[in-house]
Every structure is written in structure tokens, then in C-alpha cells.
Tab-separated table of C-alpha atoms in Angstrom:
chain	number	residue	atom	x	y	z
A	229	MET	CA	0.070	0.033	0.063
A	230	LYS	CA	2.649	2.609	0.692
A	231	ARG	CA	4.469	1.908	-2.820
A	232	GLN	CA	1.320	2.623	-4.619
A	233	THR	CA	1.438	6.191	-2.210
A	234	LYS	CA	4.718	7.144	-3.825
A	235	LEU	CA	4.218	6.352	-6.991
A	236	SER	CA	0.792	7.896	-6.750
A	237	LYS	CA	2.623	11.462	-5.422
A	238	LYS	CA	5.764	10.858	-7.969
A	239	SER	CA	3.071	10.510	-10.957
A	240	ILE	CA	1.117	13.853	-9.714
A	241	ILE	CA	4.341	15.768	-9.179
A	242	ASN	CA	5.653	14.152	-12.824
A	243	ALA	CA	2.489	15.158	-13.652
A	244	ILE	CA	2.452	19.285	-12.246
A	245	CYS	CA	6.218	19.467	-13.672
A	246	ALA	CA	5.289	18.571	-17.369
A	247	VAL	CA	2.520	21.161	-17.350
A	248	THR	CA	3.907	23.782	-16.326
A	249	LEU	CA	6.818	23.299	-18.543
A	250	THR	CA	4.329	22.778	-21.431
A	251	ILE	CA	2.332	26.125	-20.639
A	252	ALA	CA	6.042	27.722	-20.117
A	253	LEU	CA	6.917	26.746	-23.651
A	254	LEU	CA	4.342	27.991	-24.886
A	255	VAL	CA	3.704	31.017	-23.027
A	256	PHE	CA	7.323	31.976	-22.917
A	257	PRO	CA	7.039	32.690	-27.201
A	258	ILE	CA	4.192	34.745	-27.004
A	259	ILE	CA	5.376	37.569	-24.047
A	260	TYR	CA	8.833	37.630	-25.661
A	261	PHE	CA	7.635	37.741	-29.453
A	262	GLY	CA	5.450	40.358	-28.082
A	263	VAL	CA	8.268	42.128	-26.406
A	264	CYS	CA	10.640	41.613	-29.640
A	265	PRO	CA	8.013	41.875	-32.862
A	266	LYS	CA	9.333	41.907	-36.199
A	267	LYS	CA	7.877	43.971	-38.492
A	268	TYR	CA	9.203	45.649	-41.927
A	269	VAL	CA	10.530	42.256	-42.348
A	270	ASP	CA	10.922	42.482	-46.380
A	271	PHE	CA	12.532	46.165	-45.561
A	272	ILE	CA	15.181	45.316	-43.426
A	273	GLU	CA	16.255	41.687	-44.778
A	274	SER	CA	16.663	43.759	-47.518
A	275	ALA	CA	18.502	46.955	-46.118
A	276	CYS	CA	20.784	44.119	-44.515
A	277	LYS	CA	21.562	41.854	-47.112
A	278	LYS	CA	22.412	45.671	-48.870
A	279	TYR	CA	24.340	46.860	-45.822
A	280	ASP	CA	25.966	43.350	-44.707
A	281	LEU	CA	24.297	44.069	-41.121
A	282	THR	CA	22.490	41.033	-39.311
A	283	GLU	CA	18.726	41.755	-38.837
A	284	GLU	CA	18.651	41.239	-35.313
A	285	THR	CA	21.205	44.522	-34.281
A	286	VAL	CA	18.951	46.503	-36.654
A	287	TYR	CA	15.546	44.849	-34.882
A	288	ALA	CA	17.189	45.631	-31.838
A	289	VAL	CA	18.072	49.519	-32.655
A	290	ILE	CA	14.723	49.693	-34.196
A	291	LYS	CA	12.991	48.458	-30.792
A	292	VAL	CA	15.489	50.775	-29.108
A	293	GLU	CA	14.793	53.453	-30.763
A	294	SER	CA	11.462	54.004	-31.301
A	295	GLY	CA	9.697	50.877	-30.085
A	296	PHE	CA	8.623	50.235	-33.611
A	297	ASN	CA	6.658	53.127	-33.971
A	298	ARG	CA	6.911	55.143	-37.747
A	299	ASN	CA	6.084	58.475	-36.752
A	300	ALA	CA	8.335	58.474	-33.535
A	301	LYS	CA	9.766	62.141	-33.342
A	302	SER	CA	12.562	62.487	-30.911
A	303	ALA	CA	12.992	65.755	-28.967
A	304	LYS	CA	15.960	66.356	-31.131
A	305	GLY	CA	14.229	65.920	-34.132
A	306	ALA	CA	15.070	62.165	-34.588
A	307	ILE	CA	11.962	60.650	-37.304
A	308	GLY	CA	10.893	57.670	-38.130
A	309	LEU	CA	11.852	54.031	-36.717
A	310	MET	CA	15.352	54.133	-36.664
A	311	GLN	CA	15.234	57.689	-35.134
A	312	ILE	CA	17.448	59.322	-38.137
A	313	LEU	CA	17.781	63.637	-38.097
A	314	PRO	CA	17.066	64.814	-41.124
A	315	SER	CA	21.016	66.154	-41.174
A	316	THR	CA	22.747	62.632	-40.890
A	317	ALA	CA	19.879	62.069	-43.688
A	318	GLU	CA	21.710	64.142	-45.949
A	319	TYR	CA	25.526	63.030	-44.941
A	320	ILE	CA	25.194	59.351	-45.573
A	321	CYS	CA	22.678	59.972	-48.716
A	322	PRO	CA	24.407	63.441	-50.174
A	323	ASP	CA	22.314	62.294	-53.787
A	324	GLU	CA	19.002	61.906	-52.638
A	325	THR	CA	16.720	65.260	-51.401
A	326	GLY	CA	13.674	65.494	-50.087
A	327	ILE	CA	14.026	61.875	-47.722
A	328	ASP	CA	11.081	61.440	-46.159
A	329	LEU	CA	11.816	59.992	-42.484
A	330	TYR	CA	8.641	59.099	-41.985
A	331	ASN	CA	8.436	56.313	-44.393
A	332	PRO	CA	9.202	53.362	-43.319
A	333	GLU	CA	10.825	51.609	-45.996
A	334	THR	CA	13.403	54.981	-46.251
A	335	ASN	CA	13.805	55.098	-42.961
A	336	VAL	CA	15.003	51.662	-42.089
A	337	PHE	CA	17.523	52.108	-45.864
A	338	THR	CA	19.136	55.031	-44.474
A	339	GLY	CA	19.249	53.999	-40.878
A	340	VAL	CA	21.094	50.644	-41.740
A	341	LYS	CA	23.079	52.450	-44.403
A	342	TYR	CA	24.446	54.846	-41.674
A	343	LEU	CA	24.634	51.677	-38.476
A	344	SER	CA	26.985	49.914	-41.420
A	345	TYR	CA	28.819	53.061	-41.995
A	346	LEU	CA	29.442	53.452	-38.433
A	347	THR	CA	30.184	49.918	-38.215
A	348	ASP	CA	32.178	49.797	-40.922
A	349	LYS	CA	34.573	53.515	-39.753
A	350	PHE	CA	34.938	51.583	-36.072
A	351	ASP	CA	35.503	47.644	-36.751
A	352	ASP	CA	33.201	47.411	-33.369
A	353	GLU	CA	29.839	47.117	-32.884
A	354	LYS	CA	29.688	48.102	-29.378
A	355	VAL	CA	31.173	51.356	-30.911
A	356	ALA	CA	29.212	52.011	-33.670
A	357	LEU	CA	26.025	51.556	-31.479
A	358	ALA	CA	27.329	54.232	-29.387
A	359	ALA	CA	28.076	56.189	-32.549
A	360	TYR	CA	24.544	56.118	-33.853
A	361	ASN	CA	23.416	57.294	-30.123
A	362	ALA	CA	25.544	59.635	-29.086
A	363	GLY	CA	27.446	60.820	-32.469
A	364	GLU	CA	30.535	60.156	-34.412
A	365	GLY	CA	32.489	63.352	-32.303
A	366	ASN	CA	31.823	62.040	-29.246
A	367	VAL	CA	33.210	58.277	-30.199
A	368	ILE	CA	36.225	59.842	-31.367
A	369	THR	CA	36.931	62.293	-28.899
A	370	TRP	CA	35.925	58.991	-26.297
A	371	LEU	CA	38.554	56.278	-27.929
A	372	SER	CA	41.292	59.264	-28.083
A	373	ASP	CA	40.973	59.238	-24.129
A	374	GLU	CA	42.687	56.880	-21.819
A	375	ASN	CA	40.084	57.316	-19.406
A	376	PHE	CA	37.435	55.612	-21.786
A	377	SER	CA	39.560	53.752	-23.922
A	378	LYS	CA	43.352	51.909	-23.813
A	379	ASP	CA	43.576	50.837	-27.677
A	380	GLY	CA	42.410	53.420	-29.500
A	381	LYS	CA	39.914	51.316	-31.391
A	382	THR	CA	37.251	49.945	-28.291
A	383	LEU	CA	35.780	51.661	-25.383
A	384	SER	CA	35.817	50.084	-21.862
A	385	VAL	CA	33.800	52.951	-20.659
A	386	ILE	CA	30.772	54.493	-22.233
A	387	PRO	CA	30.851	58.484	-20.548
A	388	PHE	CA	27.457	59.079	-21.120
A	389	LYS	CA	25.011	56.956	-18.980
A	390	GLU	CA	21.684	57.808	-21.790
A	391	THR	CA	24.436	55.961	-24.494
A	392	ARG	CA	25.923	53.346	-21.812
A	393	ILE	CA	22.311	52.267	-21.053
A	394	TYR	CA	21.210	52.926	-25.446
A	395	VAL	CA	24.203	50.221	-26.737
A	396	GLU	CA	23.312	47.528	-23.129
A	397	LYS	CA	19.496	47.677	-24.450
A	398	VAL	CA	20.496	47.169	-27.718
A	399	LEU	CA	22.760	44.524	-27.425
A	400	LYS	CA	20.029	42.598	-24.913
A	401	PHE	CA	17.876	42.785	-27.324
A	402	LYS	CA	19.653	41.645	-30.063
A	403	ARG	CA	20.518	38.798	-28.291
A	404	LEU	CA	16.951	37.750	-27.193
A	405	TYR	CA	16.033	37.928	-31.717
A	406	LYS	CA	18.969	35.688	-31.959
A	407	ILE	CA	17.354	33.702	-29.562
A	408	LEU	CA	13.743	33.646	-30.348
A	409	TYR	CA	13.875	33.521	-34.125
A	410	LYS	CA	16.557	31.275	-33.939
A	411	SER	CA	15.121	28.869	-31.438
A	412	PHE	CA	11.606	29.118	-33.014
A	413	GLN	CA	11.843	28.826	-36.977
A	414	ALA	CA	9.305	27.111	-39.007
């Protein structure tokens, strides 16, 4: 009789564990796909191929910059999904006039082109992301300061708190995008 009771308790515990695991496996993707959406897929895939960036990086930048709000505008005048300043758009696309940064396709291509430019220039993703947020000039200054960079190529310290938090968030979301969309591919 005792043995039967032990097996029943063990069976109940196993059943509870199985149900809990099943619920977790069903709820986890729903929650995280909501937190890490993939919108504007065609534009992002195309721009990433053209400018040699990973989609996860671009999705993470858009998530942090605008939360996928195509009509976002910052207090500093940055516009759209990737929060591009009109002056940055003119700089990175000098041959184009009247760039509509509220247009998702235009915004994504401009933002990815700029991020690719920064990645090539600084040859370090963390530094490129810092430049995307704080500007090239600030990053060049930081790289030449031994308090922030030991080798002139990477940043050991990002002095602007906003930029430091920005880079951390983008890298966190990049990891989440990579895990979620690689793990749950059909």
C-alpha cells in the first residue's frame, strides 16, 4: 500500500512538472515575440543584405529607438523607426533630396546604411552603436581618451549614461532576437 502512495505522489509531481513545462513553452514565445516583434521584415531583410548587417542588430536598434513606431519623433528631431536626424540622412545619402524619414522603407534603408557606415568606420559593434546614439564626434573623442579607451579602437567606458544604457539595451535585444527567432523557426 505504501509503495502505491509513493508512486501516486511521484506521478502527481511528474504531471505538475509536465503541465508547468508545457505552459512555459507555450507562454514564453507569446510573451517574448510580443516584446521582440518582427515588423517591416521585407525592408529590413533587404537593407541588411545590401549593407551587410545582421537583422537582429537592426531589429534591436528599432526596438530601442522607436519601439517600431514609424511616426516617432524625438525631442532632438530624430524621426521614424530608426530615429534618423534629417542632417544624418543628408550626410549619409547626399545624392537624395527630400528624404521622407517617416516612410518606413526609406527610414530603414537610411538607418541601416548609416549603421553600416559606423560599423565599418569603427570596426567594433559596441563602438558603432555608441556612435549611432551619441554621434561620431563624441565617440572619436572618447576613443582618444585613455580614461575611456585603452587601445583607441574599443570603449572600456562609455561616459554618457544615456549612451551606455542604450548600447546595453540594444545588445540585450539583439541577443533576444537571435535566441527567439533562431530557436522558434518553423
